[in-house]
PDB file of C-alpha atoms and ligand atoms in Angstrom:
ATOM      1  CA  MET A   1       0.000   0.000   0.000  1.00 97.00           C
ATOM      2  CA  LEU A   2       1.078   3.552  -0.623  1.00 98.00           C
ATOM      3  CA  VAL A   3      -0.603   6.506   1.070  1.00 98.00           C
ATOM      4  CA  PHE A   4      -1.285   9.704  -0.866  1.00 98.00           C
ATOM      5  CA  ALA A   5      -2.704  13.175  -0.342  1.00 98.00           C
ATOM      6  CA  GLY A   6      -6.229  12.053  -1.264  1.00 98.00           C
ATOM      7  CA  ALA A   7      -7.229   9.823  -4.157  1.00 98.00           C
ATOM      8  CA  GLU A   8      -6.415  12.708  -6.465  1.00 98.00           C
ATOM      9  CA  GLU A   9      -2.660  12.439  -5.938  1.00 98.00           C
ATOM     10  CA  ALA A  10      -2.910   8.659  -6.338  1.00 98.00           C
ATOM     11  CA  ILE A  11      -4.610   9.113  -9.728  1.00 98.00           C
ATOM     12  CA  PHE A  12      -1.959  11.623 -10.766  1.00 98.00           C
ATOM     13  CA  CYS A  13       1.013   9.449  -9.794  1.00 98.00           C
ATOM     14  CA  LEU A  14      -0.431   6.202 -11.134  1.00 98.00           C
ATOM     15  CA  SER A  15      -1.532   7.650 -14.482  1.00 98.00           C
ATOM     16  CA  SER A  16       1.790   9.454 -14.868  1.00 98.00           C
ATOM     17  CA  VAL A  17       3.898   6.342 -14.334  1.00 98.00           C
ATOM     18  CA  LEU A  18       1.724   3.918 -16.310  1.00 98.00           C
ATOM     19  CA  LEU A  19       0.781   6.051 -19.305  1.00 98.00           C
ATOM     20  CA  GLY A  20       2.748   7.985 -21.889  1.00 98.00           C
ATOM     21  CA  PRO A  21       2.896   8.585 -25.638  1.00 98.00           C
ATOM     22  CA  GLY A  22       1.981   5.441 -27.580  1.00 98.00           C
ATOM     23  CA  ASP A  23       0.014   3.979 -24.654  1.00 98.00           C
ATOM     24  CA  HIS A  24      -3.725   3.554 -24.448  1.00 98.00           C
ATOM     25  CA  ALA A  25      -6.233   3.390 -21.591  1.00 99.00           C
ATOM     26  CA  VAL A  26      -9.944   2.618 -21.315  1.00 99.00           C
ATOM     27  CA  VAL A  27     -11.844   4.595 -18.659  1.00 98.00           C
ATOM     28  CA  THR A  28     -15.508   4.561 -17.592  1.00 98.00           C
ATOM     29  CA  TRP A  29     -17.383   7.724 -18.564  1.00 98.00           C
ATOM     30  CA  PRO A  30     -19.050  10.055 -17.568  1.00 97.00           C
ATOM     31  CA  GLY A  31     -16.775  10.221 -14.577  1.00 96.00           C
ATOM     32  CA  TYR A  32     -14.289  11.902 -12.351  1.00 97.00           C
ATOM     33  CA  GLN A  33     -12.272  14.046 -14.746  1.00 96.00           C
ATOM     34  CA  SER A  34      -8.718  13.232 -13.695  1.00 98.00           C
ATOM     35  CA  LEU A  35      -9.303   9.500 -14.231  1.00 98.00           C
ATOM     36  CA  TYR A  36      -9.091  10.151 -17.978  1.00 98.00           C
ATOM     37  CA  GLU A  37      -7.446  13.595 -18.284  1.00 98.00           C
ATOM     38  CA  VAL A  38      -4.157  12.860 -16.480  1.00 98.00           C
ATOM     39  CA  GLY A  39      -3.451   9.989 -18.881  1.00 98.00           C
ATOM     40  CA  ARG A  40      -4.232  12.240 -21.828  1.00 98.00           C
ATOM     41  CA  ALA A  41      -1.956  14.947 -20.445  1.00 98.00           C
ATOM     42  CA  ALA A  42       0.797  12.344 -20.161  1.00 98.00           C
ATOM     43  CA  GLY A  43       0.426  11.765 -23.913  1.00 98.00           C
ATOM     44  CA  ALA A  44      -1.616   8.554 -23.920  1.00 98.00           C
ATOM     45  CA  GLU A  45      -4.754   7.932 -25.935  1.00 98.00           C
ATOM     46  CA  VAL A  46      -7.818   7.335 -23.787  1.00 98.00           C
ATOM     47  CA  THR A  47     -10.999   5.578 -24.897  1.00 98.00           C
ATOM     48  CA  LEU A  48     -13.991   6.542 -22.806  1.00 98.00           C
ATOM     49  CA  HIS A  49     -16.231   3.595 -21.971  1.00 98.00           C
ATOM     50  CA  GLU A  50     -19.602   5.288 -22.025  1.00 98.00           C
ATOM     51  CA  LEU A  51     -22.233   4.214 -19.529  1.00 98.00           C
ATOM     52  CA  ARG A  52     -25.724   4.683 -20.962  1.00 97.00           C
ATOM     53  CA  GLU A  53     -28.963   5.524 -19.269  1.00 97.00           C
ATOM     54  CA  ALA A  54     -30.784   3.166 -21.671  1.00 97.00           C
ATOM     55  CA  ASP A  55     -28.725   0.287 -20.157  1.00 97.00           C
ATOM     56  CA  GLY A  56     -29.609   1.422 -16.628  1.00 97.00           C
ATOM     57  CA  TRP A  57     -26.052   2.865 -16.542  1.00 98.00           C
ATOM     58  CA  SER A  58     -24.694  -0.677 -16.268  1.00 97.00           C
ATOM     59  CA  LEU A  59     -21.142  -1.607 -17.202  1.00 97.00           C
ATOM     60  CA  ASP A  60     -21.122  -3.287 -20.629  1.00 98.00           C
ATOM     61  CA  VAL A  61     -18.160  -5.536 -19.937  1.00 98.00           C
ATOM     62  CA  GLU A  62     -17.990  -7.083 -23.404  1.00 98.00           C
ATOM     63  CA  ARG A  63     -18.052  -3.637 -25.067  1.00 98.00           C
ATOM     64  CA  LEU A  64     -15.344  -2.475 -22.651  1.00 98.00           C
ATOM     65  CA  ILE A  65     -13.165  -5.518 -23.392  1.00 98.00           C
ATOM     66  CA  ALA A  66     -13.652  -4.936 -27.138  1.00 98.00           C
ATOM     67  CA  ALA A  67     -12.107  -1.459 -26.675  1.00 98.00           C
ATOM     68  CA  ILE A  68      -8.856  -2.983 -25.375  1.00 98.00           C
ATOM     69  CA  ARG A  69      -5.964  -2.769 -27.869  1.00 98.00           C
ATOM     70  CA  PRO A  70      -2.464  -4.261 -28.005  1.00 98.00           C
ATOM     71  CA  GLU A  71      -1.088  -0.955 -26.650  1.00 98.00           C
ATOM     72  CA  THR A  72      -3.634  -0.710 -23.792  1.00 98.00           C
ATOM     73  CA  ARG A  73      -1.791  -0.386 -20.482  1.00 98.00           C
ATOM     74  CA  LEU A  74      -4.611   0.482 -18.116  1.00 98.00           C
ATOM     75  CA  VAL A  75      -8.344  -0.040 -17.618  1.00 99.00           C
ATOM     76  CA  VAL A  76     -10.029   2.229 -15.086  1.00 99.00           C
ATOM     77  CA  VAL A  77     -13.404   1.413 -13.565  1.00 98.00           C
ATOM     78  CA  ASN A  78     -14.940   3.520 -10.825  1.00 98.00           C
ATOM     79  CA  ALA A  79     -17.524   1.502  -8.875  1.00 98.00           C
ATOM     80  CA  PRO A  80     -19.705   2.404  -7.082  1.00 98.00           C
ATOM     81  CA  HIS A  81     -19.672   5.011  -9.789  1.00 98.00           C
ATOM     82  CA  ASN A  82     -19.687   8.781  -9.691  1.00 98.00           C
ATOM     83  CA  PRO A  83     -22.080  10.054 -11.032  1.00 98.00           C
ATOM     84  CA  THR A  84     -24.424   7.180 -12.012  1.00 98.00           C
ATOM     85  CA  GLY A  85     -24.251   4.812  -9.026  1.00 98.00           C
ATOM     86  CA  MET A  86     -23.261   1.953 -11.340  1.00 98.00           C
ATOM     87  CA  LEU A  87     -22.021  -1.193  -9.604  1.00 97.00           C
ATOM     88  CA  PRO A  88     -21.090  -4.234 -11.715  1.00 97.00           C
ATOM     89  CA  THR A  89     -22.276  -7.688 -10.708  1.00 96.00           C
ATOM     90  CA  PRO A  90     -19.610  -9.967  -9.185  1.00 96.00           C
ATOM     91  CA  ALA A  91     -19.685 -12.032 -12.415  1.00 97.00           C
ATOM     92  CA  GLU A  92     -19.104  -8.961 -14.612  1.00 97.00           C
ATOM     93  CA  TRP A  93     -16.315  -7.828 -12.337  1.00 98.00           C
ATOM     94  CA  ALA A  94     -14.604 -11.226 -12.419  1.00 98.00           C
ATOM     95  CA  ARG A  95     -14.916 -11.354 -16.211  1.00 98.00           C
ATOM     96  CA  LEU A  96     -13.216  -7.956 -16.531  1.00 98.00           C
ATOM     97  CA  GLY A  97     -10.477  -8.950 -14.080  1.00 98.00           C
ATOM     98  CA  ASP A  98      -9.809 -12.138 -16.065  1.00 98.00           C
ATOM     99  CA  ALA A  99      -9.704 -10.229 -19.368  1.00 98.00           C
ATOM    100  CA  CYS A 100      -7.140  -7.762 -17.953  1.00 98.00           C
ATOM    101  CA  ALA A 101      -5.108 -10.529 -16.319  1.00 98.00           C
ATOM    102  CA  ASP A 102      -4.993 -12.526 -19.586  1.00 98.00           C
ATOM    103  CA  ARG A 103      -3.633  -9.479 -21.414  1.00 98.00           C
ATOM    104  CA  GLY A 104      -1.212  -8.335 -18.693  1.00 98.00           C
ATOM    105  CA  ILE A 105      -3.064  -5.028 -18.300  1.00 98.00           C
ATOM    106  CA  HIS A 106      -3.393  -3.098 -15.052  1.00 98.00           C
ATOM    107  CA  LEU A 107      -6.931  -2.551 -13.767  1.00 99.00           C
ATOM    108  CA  LEU A 108      -7.460   0.468 -11.526  1.00 99.00           C
ATOM    109  CA  ALA A 109     -10.530  -0.044  -9.370  1.00 98.00           C
ATOM    110  CA  ASP A 110     -11.533   3.388  -8.110  1.00 98.00           C
ATOM    111  CA  GLU A 111     -13.159   2.233  -4.878  1.00 98.00           C
ATOM    112  CA  VAL A 112     -13.598   5.616  -3.208  1.00 98.00           C
ATOM    113  CA  TYR A 113     -17.328   4.889  -2.734  1.00 98.00           C
ATOM    114  CA  ARG A 114     -16.736   1.322  -1.537  1.00 98.00           C
ATOM    115  CA  TYR A 115     -18.900   0.334   1.459  1.00 97.00           C
ATOM    116  CA  LEU A 116     -21.762   2.494   0.204  1.00 98.00           C
ATOM    117  CA  GLU A 117     -23.274  -0.386  -1.767  1.00 97.00           C
ATOM    118  CA  LEU A 118     -27.062  -0.113  -1.582  1.00 94.00           C
ATOM    119  CA  ASP A 119     -29.845  -2.612  -1.067  1.00 85.00           C
ATOM    120  CA  ASP A 120     -27.534  -5.081   0.684  1.00 79.00           C
ATOM    121  CA  ALA A 121     -25.339  -5.487  -2.397  1.00 86.00           C
ATOM    122  CA  GLU A 122     -21.981  -6.898  -1.298  1.00 85.00           C
ATOM    123  CA  PRO A 123     -18.831  -4.887  -2.006  1.00 92.00           C
ATOM    124  CA  LEU A 124     -17.055  -6.246  -5.082  1.00 96.00           C
ATOM    125  CA  THR A 125     -13.820  -8.167  -4.746  1.00 98.00           C
ATOM    126  CA  ALA A 126     -11.275  -5.406  -4.172  1.00 98.00           C
ATOM    127  CA  GLY A 127      -9.173  -4.580  -7.237  1.00 98.00           C
ATOM    128  CA  ALA A 128      -5.995  -5.590  -5.405  1.00 98.00           C
ATOM    129  CA  ASP A 129      -7.508  -9.021  -4.679  1.00 98.00           C
ATOM    130  CA  LEU A 130      -8.652  -9.678  -8.247  1.00 98.00           C
ATOM    131  CA  PHE A 131      -5.264 -10.428  -9.834  1.00 98.00           C
ATOM    132  CA  GLU A 132      -1.583  -9.475  -9.697  1.00 98.00           C
ATOM    133  CA  ARG A 133      -2.014  -6.250 -11.635  1.00 98.00           C
ATOM    134  CA  GLY A 134      -5.295  -5.241 -10.020  1.00 98.00           C
ATOM    135  CA  ILE A 135      -5.101  -1.959  -8.093  1.00 99.00           C
ATOM    136  CA  SER A 136      -7.461  -0.691  -5.400  1.00 98.00           C
ATOM    137  CA  MET A 137      -7.783   3.023  -4.829  1.00 98.00           C
ATOM    138  CA  GLY A 138      -9.456   4.281  -1.657  1.00 98.00           C
ATOM    139  CA  VAL A 139      -9.747   7.518   0.245  1.00 98.00           C
ATOM    140  CA  MET A 140     -11.045   8.879   3.556  1.00 98.00           C
ATOM    141  CA  SER A 141     -13.176  11.578   1.890  1.00 98.00           C
ATOM    142  CA  LYS A 142     -16.212   9.609   0.688  1.00 98.00           C
ATOM    143  CA  SER A 143     -17.593   6.606   2.625  1.00 98.00           C
ATOM    144  CA  PHE A 144     -15.450   7.564   5.617  1.00 98.00           C
ATOM    145  CA  ALA A 145     -16.720  11.171   5.486  1.00 97.00           C
ATOM    146  CA  LEU A 146     -13.325  12.663   6.409  1.00 98.00           C
ATOM    147  CA  ALA A 147     -12.634  14.788   3.359  1.00 97.00           C
ATOM    148  CA  GLY A 148     -10.485  17.380   5.117  1.00 97.00           C
ATOM    149  CA  LEU A 149      -7.782  14.857   5.988  1.00 98.00           C
ATOM    150  CA  ARG A 150      -6.671  14.463   2.355  1.00 98.00           C
ATOM    151  CA  ILE A 151      -5.618  10.861   2.917  1.00 98.00           C
ATOM    152  CA  GLY A 152      -6.013   8.271   0.159  1.00 98.00           C
ATOM    153  CA  TRP A 153      -4.182   5.131  -0.938  1.00 98.00           C
ATOM    154  CA  LEU A 154      -3.321   2.638  -3.616  1.00 98.00           C
ATOM    155  CA  ALA A 155      -3.123  -1.068  -2.814  1.00 98.00           C
ATOM    156  CA  THR A 156      -1.760  -3.657  -5.222  1.00 98.00           C
ATOM    157  CA  ARG A 157       0.348  -6.801  -5.289  1.00 98.00           C
ATOM    158  CA  ASP A 158       2.474  -5.197  -8.015  1.00 98.00           C
ATOM    159  CA  ARG A 159       5.308  -3.905  -5.831  1.00 98.00           C
ATOM    160  CA  ASP A 160       7.256  -2.552  -8.760  1.00 98.00           C
ATOM    161  CA  LEU A 161       4.305  -0.324  -9.667  1.00 98.00           C
ATOM    162  CA  LEU A 162       4.090   0.989  -6.102  1.00 98.00           C
ATOM    163  CA  ASP A 163       7.842   1.733  -6.171  1.00 98.00           C
ATOM    164  CA  ARG A 164       7.408   3.715  -9.357  1.00 98.00           C
ATOM    165  CA  CYS A 165       4.473   5.628  -7.843  1.00 98.00           C
ATOM    166  CA  ALA A 166       6.560   6.367  -4.729  1.00 98.00           C
ATOM    167  CA  ARG A 167       9.305   7.821  -6.924  1.00 98.00           C
ATOM    168  CA  MET A 168       6.729  10.012  -8.648  1.00 98.00           C
ATOM    169  CA  LYS A 169       5.336  11.098  -5.286  1.00 98.00           C
ATOM    170  CA  ASP A 170       8.803  12.425  -4.440  1.00 97.00           C
ATOM    171  CA  TYR A 171       7.936  15.265  -6.839  1.00 97.00           C
ATOM    172  CA  THR A 172       4.417  15.914  -5.550  1.00 98.00           C
ATOM    173  CA  THR A 173       4.016  15.702  -1.758  1.00 98.00           C
ATOM    174  CA  ILE A 174       6.874  13.354  -0.698  1.00 97.00           C
ATOM    175  CA  CYS A 175       4.893  12.203   2.332  1.00 95.00           C
ATOM    176  CA  SER A 176       1.516  12.759   3.924  1.00 94.00           C
ATOM    177  CA  SER A 177       0.723  15.064   6.798  1.00 96.00           C
ATOM    178  CA  THR A 178       1.300  13.113  10.017  1.00 96.00           C
ATOM    179  CA  PRO A 179      -1.644  14.698  11.901  1.00 98.00           C
ATOM    180  CA  SER A 180      -3.874  13.666   8.988  1.00 98.00           C
ATOM    181  CA  GLU A 181      -2.509  10.134   9.041  1.00 97.00           C
ATOM    182  CA  ILE A 182      -3.194   9.873  12.765  1.00 98.00           C
ATOM    183  CA  LEU A 183      -6.756  11.170  12.351  1.00 98.00           C
ATOM    184  CA  ALA A 184      -7.244   8.727   9.458  1.00 98.00           C
ATOM    185  CA  ILE A 185      -6.137   5.848  11.679  1.00 98.00           C
ATOM    186  CA  ILE A 186      -8.650   6.964  14.314  1.00 98.00           C
ATOM    187  CA  GLY A 187     -11.337   7.028  11.597  1.00 98.00           C
ATOM    188  CA  LEU A 188     -10.350   3.585  10.336  1.00 98.00           C
ATOM    189  CA  ARG A 189     -10.384   2.114  13.834  1.00 98.00           C
ATOM    190  CA  ALA A 190     -13.913   3.475  14.261  1.00 98.00           C
ATOM    191  CA  ARG A 191     -14.734   2.108  10.838  1.00 97.00           C
ATOM    192  CA  ASP A 192     -17.914   0.244  11.793  1.00 97.00           C
ATOM    193  CA  ARG A 193     -19.480   3.302  13.397  1.00 98.00           C
ATOM    194  CA  VAL A 194     -18.310   5.703  10.725  1.00 98.00           C
ATOM    195  CA  LEU A 195     -19.517   3.521   7.860  1.00 97.00           C
ATOM    196  CA  ALA A 196     -22.839   2.745   9.576  1.00 97.00           C
ATOM    197  CA  ARG A 197     -23.472   6.496   9.841  1.00 98.00           C
ATOM    198  CA  SER A 198     -22.625   7.085   6.171  1.00 98.00           C
ATOM    199  CA  ARG A 199     -24.770   4.161   5.056  1.00 97.00           C
ATOM    200  CA  ARG A 200     -27.713   5.384   7.112  1.00 97.00           C
ATOM    201  CA  ILE A 201     -27.490   8.894   5.643  1.00 98.00           C
ATOM    202  CA  VAL A 202     -27.282   7.568   2.100  1.00 98.00           C
ATOM    203  CA  ALA A 203     -30.124   5.051   2.554  1.00 97.00           C
ATOM    204  CA  ASP A 204     -32.456   7.632   4.163  1.00 98.00           C
ATOM    205  CA  ASN A 205     -31.676  10.206   1.484  1.00 98.00           C
ATOM    206  CA  LEU A 206     -32.219   7.714  -1.289  1.00 98.00           C
ATOM    207  CA  ASP A 207     -35.723   7.062   0.056  1.00 97.00           C
ATOM    208  CA  VAL A 208     -36.353  10.813  -0.151  1.00 98.00           C
ATOM    209  CA  LEU A 209     -35.083  10.926  -3.751  1.00 98.00           C
ATOM    210  CA  ASP A 210     -37.037   7.828  -4.804  1.00 98.00           C
ATOM    211  CA  ASP A 211     -40.158   9.435  -3.426  1.00 98.00           C
ATOM    212  CA  LEU A 212     -39.429  12.763  -5.126  1.00 98.00           C
ATOM    213  CA  PHE A 213     -38.793  11.200  -8.514  1.00 98.00           C
ATOM    214  CA  ARG A 214     -41.844   8.931  -8.237  1.00 98.00           C
ATOM    215  CA  ARG A 215     -44.115  11.896  -7.569  1.00 97.00           C
ATOM    216  CA  ARG A 216     -42.391  14.021 -10.214  1.00 97.00           C
ATOM    217  CA  ALA A 217     -42.080  11.364 -12.909  1.00 98.00           C
ATOM    218  CA  ASP A 218     -43.457  13.915 -15.381  1.00 97.00           C
ATOM    219  CA  ARG A 219     -40.392  16.133 -14.782  1.00 97.00           C
ATOM    220  CA  PHE A 220     -37.481  13.719 -14.212  1.00 98.00           C
ATOM    221  CA  ALA A 221     -36.162  10.336 -15.396  1.00 98.00           C
ATOM    222  CA  TRP A 222     -34.411   8.490 -12.550  1.00 98.00           C
ATOM    223  CA  VAL A 223     -32.254   5.372 -12.539  1.00 98.00           C
ATOM    224  CA  ARG A 224     -31.765   4.357  -8.926  1.00 97.00           C
ATOM    225  CA  PRO A 225     -28.047   4.159  -8.031  1.00 98.00           C
ATOM    226  CA  ARG A 226     -26.730   0.745  -6.954  1.00 97.00           C
ATOM    227  CA  GLY A 227     -24.082   2.302  -4.743  1.00 98.00           C
ATOM    228  CA  GLY A 228     -22.291   5.467  -3.720  1.00 98.00           C
ATOM    229  CA  SER A 229     -23.812   8.807  -2.816  1.00 98.00           C
ATOM    230  CA  ILE A 230     -24.412  10.321  -6.240  1.00 98.00           C
ATOM    231  CA  GLY A 231     -27.131   9.885  -8.860  1.00 98.00           C
ATOM    232  CA  PHE A 232     -27.542  11.133 -12.413  1.00 98.00           C
ATOM    233  CA  PRO A 233     -31.213  11.941 -13.157  1.00 98.00           C
ATOM    234  CA  ARG A 234     -32.457  13.630 -16.328  1.00 98.00           C
ATOM    235  CA  LEU A 235     -34.671  16.681 -16.565  1.00 98.00           C
ATOM    236  CA  LEU A 236     -37.571  16.018 -18.940  1.00 98.00           C
ATOM    237  CA  GLY A 237     -39.221  18.601 -21.171  1.00 97.00           C
ATOM    238  CA  ASP A 238     -37.847  21.356 -23.344  1.00 96.00           C
ATOM    239  CA  GLU A 239     -35.875  23.430 -20.877  1.00 97.00           C
ATOM    240  CA  PRO A 240     -32.096  22.811 -21.005  1.00 97.00           C
ATOM    241  CA  ILE A 241     -30.743  21.600 -17.671  1.00 97.00           C
ATOM    242  CA  ASP A 242     -28.276  24.520 -17.508  1.00 97.00           C
ATOM    243  CA  ALA A 243     -31.127  27.041 -17.616  1.00 97.00           C
ATOM    244  CA  PHE A 244     -33.155  25.065 -15.067  1.00 98.00           C
ATOM    245  CA  ALA A 245     -30.179  24.710 -12.693  1.00 98.00           C
ATOM    246  CA  GLY A 246     -29.399  28.428 -13.088  1.00 98.00           C
ATOM    247  CA  ARG A 247     -32.964  29.430 -12.199  1.00 98.00           C
ATOM    248  CA  LEU A 248     -33.009  27.015  -9.267  1.00 98.00           C
ATOM    249  CA  VAL A 249     -29.757  28.172  -7.701  1.00 97.00           C
ATOM    250  CA  GLU A 250     -30.771  31.828  -8.046  1.00 98.00           C
ATOM    251  CA  ALA A 251     -34.211  31.267  -6.521  1.00 97.00           C
ATOM    252  CA  GLU A 252     -33.492  28.680  -3.834  1.00 97.00           C
ATOM    253  CA  GLY A 253     -29.725  28.397  -3.353  1.00 96.00           C
ATOM    254  CA  VAL A 254     -29.945  24.714  -4.348  1.00 96.00           C
ATOM    255  CA  LEU A 255     -27.170  23.661  -6.715  1.00 95.00           C
ATOM    256  CA  LEU A 256     -27.543  20.853  -9.252  1.00 96.00           C
ATOM    257  CA  LEU A 257     -24.545  20.105 -11.444  1.00 96.00           C
ATOM    258  CA  PRO A 258     -25.614  19.875 -15.098  1.00 98.00           C
ATOM    259  CA  GLY A 259     -23.931  17.055 -17.050  1.00 97.00           C
ATOM    260  CA  SER A 260     -22.997  19.648 -19.678  1.00 95.00           C
ATOM    261  CA  GLN A 261     -20.399  20.946 -17.210  1.00 93.00           C
ATOM    262  CA  PHE A 262     -18.394  17.802 -17.858  1.00 90.00           C
ATOM    263  CA  GLY A 263     -19.305  17.430 -21.504  1.00 92.00           C
ATOM    264  CA  HIS A 264     -22.193  14.981 -21.125  1.00 95.00           C
ATOM    265  CA  PRO A 265     -24.916  15.399 -23.743  1.00 91.00           C
ATOM    266  CA  GLY A 266     -28.553  15.010 -22.808  1.00 88.00           C
ATOM    267  CA  ASN A 267     -30.283  16.801 -19.997  1.00 97.00           C
ATOM    268  CA  HIS A 268     -28.806  15.005 -16.986  1.00 98.00           C
ATOM    269  CA  PHE A 269     -27.642  16.476 -13.735  1.00 98.00           C
ATOM    270  CA  ARG A 270     -25.533  15.138 -10.925  1.00 97.00           C
ATOM    271  CA  ILE A 271     -27.160  15.012  -7.506  1.00 97.00           C
ATOM    272  CA  GLY A 272     -25.262  14.188  -4.325  1.00 96.00           C
ATOM    273  CA  PHE A 273     -27.117  12.521  -1.456  1.00 97.00           C
ATOM    274  CA  GLY A 274     -24.329  12.019   1.051  1.00 97.00           C
ATOM    275  CA  ARG A 275     -25.244  14.928   3.294  1.00 96.00           C
ATOM    276  CA  GLU A 276     -27.793  15.069   6.074  1.00 96.00           C
ATOM    277  CA  ASN A 277     -29.398  18.251   4.732  1.00 96.00           C
ATOM    278  CA  LEU A 278     -30.629  16.666   1.497  1.00 97.00           C
ATOM    279  CA  PRO A 279     -34.314  16.613   2.595  1.00 98.00           C
ATOM    280  CA  ALA A 280     -34.203  20.407   3.119  1.00 98.00           C
ATOM    281  CA  ALA A 281     -32.747  20.864  -0.374  1.00 97.00           C
ATOM    282  CA  VAL A 282     -35.444  18.616  -1.862  1.00 98.00           C
ATOM    283  CA  GLU A 283     -38.135  20.657  -0.124  1.00 98.00           C
ATOM    284  CA  ARG A 284     -36.803  23.802  -1.780  1.00 98.00           C
ATOM    285  CA  LEU A 285     -36.583  22.069  -5.154  1.00 97.00           C
ATOM    286  CA  GLU A 286     -40.218  21.032  -4.832  1.00 97.00           C
ATOM    287  CA  ALA A 287     -41.306  24.528  -3.850  1.00 97.00           C
ATOM    288  CA  PHE A 288     -39.510  25.768  -6.964  1.00 97.00           C
ATOM    289  CA  LEU A 289     -41.246  23.175  -9.160  1.00 97.00           C
ATOM    290  CA  ASP A 290     -44.644  24.064  -7.683  1.00 96.00           C
ATOM    291  CA  ARG A 291     -44.148  27.723  -8.539  1.00 93.00           C
ATOM    292  CA  GLY A 292     -43.690  26.571 -12.164  1.00 79.00           C
TER     293      GLY A 292
HETATM  294  C1  PLP B   1     -14.686   8.759  -8.375  1.00 66.61           C
HETATM  295  C2  PLP B   1     -13.725   9.639  -7.658  1.00 66.61           C
HETATM  296  N1  PLP B   1     -12.436   9.279  -7.595  1.00 66.61           N
HETATM  297  C3  PLP B   1     -11.523  10.035  -6.947  1.00 66.61           C
HETATM  298  C4  PLP B   1     -11.888  11.205  -6.327  1.00 66.61           C
HETATM  299  C5  PLP B   1     -10.847  12.043  -5.611  1.00 66.61           C
HETATM  300  O1  PLP B   1     -11.026  12.016  -4.234  1.00 66.61           O
HETATM  301  P1  PLP B   1     -10.287  13.110  -3.317  1.00 66.61           P
HETATM  302  O2  PLP B   1     -10.764  14.456  -3.780  1.00 66.61           O
HETATM  303  O3  PLP B   1     -10.731  12.830  -1.933  1.00 66.61           O
HETATM  304  O4  PLP B   1      -8.834  12.962  -3.522  1.00 66.61           O
HETATM  305  C6  PLP B   1     -13.216  11.619  -6.371  1.00 66.61           C
HETATM  306  C7  PLP B   1     -13.637  12.878  -5.722  1.00 66.61           C
HETATM  307  O5  PLP B   1     -14.725  13.385  -5.907  1.00 66.61           O
HETATM  308  C8  PLP B   1     -14.155  10.813  -7.047  1.00 66.61           C
HETATM  309  O6  PLP B   1     -15.450  11.156  -7.121  1.00 66.61           O
END
């Protein structure tokens, strides 16, 4: 394991050491920007594996495997997924792990939302446990709700890869903040309590969102997330989501993030439900809708 200043530094170091000109990566999309942009900045070609609402945002493992090329060095899958809540089945996950193992490709499992699987879904086999070149990435900022610590990690059996990441880290942060590491250890030791709290918040909020989108089915299309604390609903009707979100934030101080902000076509928006004040935000959204 190697500890980083958040998952962000882990993504930066890993993508920088694994990818360069002539290399290729396949990355789930829409998604967290640096998962595909750091590789591009390093000179690699990146194929975005698009998740589609029509498929219930599910991972199309065979389509993803078909995108792998001889020069592919890395496959990146974020699950539970930001922003759709996608979570592969254990069989899909094993199939992808086998395909990467057969080809000698690294698989980065972005597991920052691990332990927020919904509806009693089990966490997937961790990336590091899948095969030799599987990599798990975790962080204290999501399921563990300790964003300010800026502590994340990579775990893999590929020691050479970790050595190369450590050499890269010599040019970024060198080492983590010790007070943050100590607070992270306290958080990890209280893991059961911390995770139970996060899971309760997410489950309660998801009930609120399910209810909202059921009652407002004329205004929104909603695919229920399978994990994580983010969903990706679509605004129905003629109004572009940017205009709707602009009116809403001006009137009610409630911010929705339109998919257009990260280049996603369609009228989707990203909605986070990891905070305890979500019901208050939903109330304001409904008041806004009622005013027309
Ligand atoms: C999927 C995903 N991966 C990685 C990160 C980076 O986490 P951090 O900002 O805690 O380093 C985020 C943050 O939003 C994320 O959503």
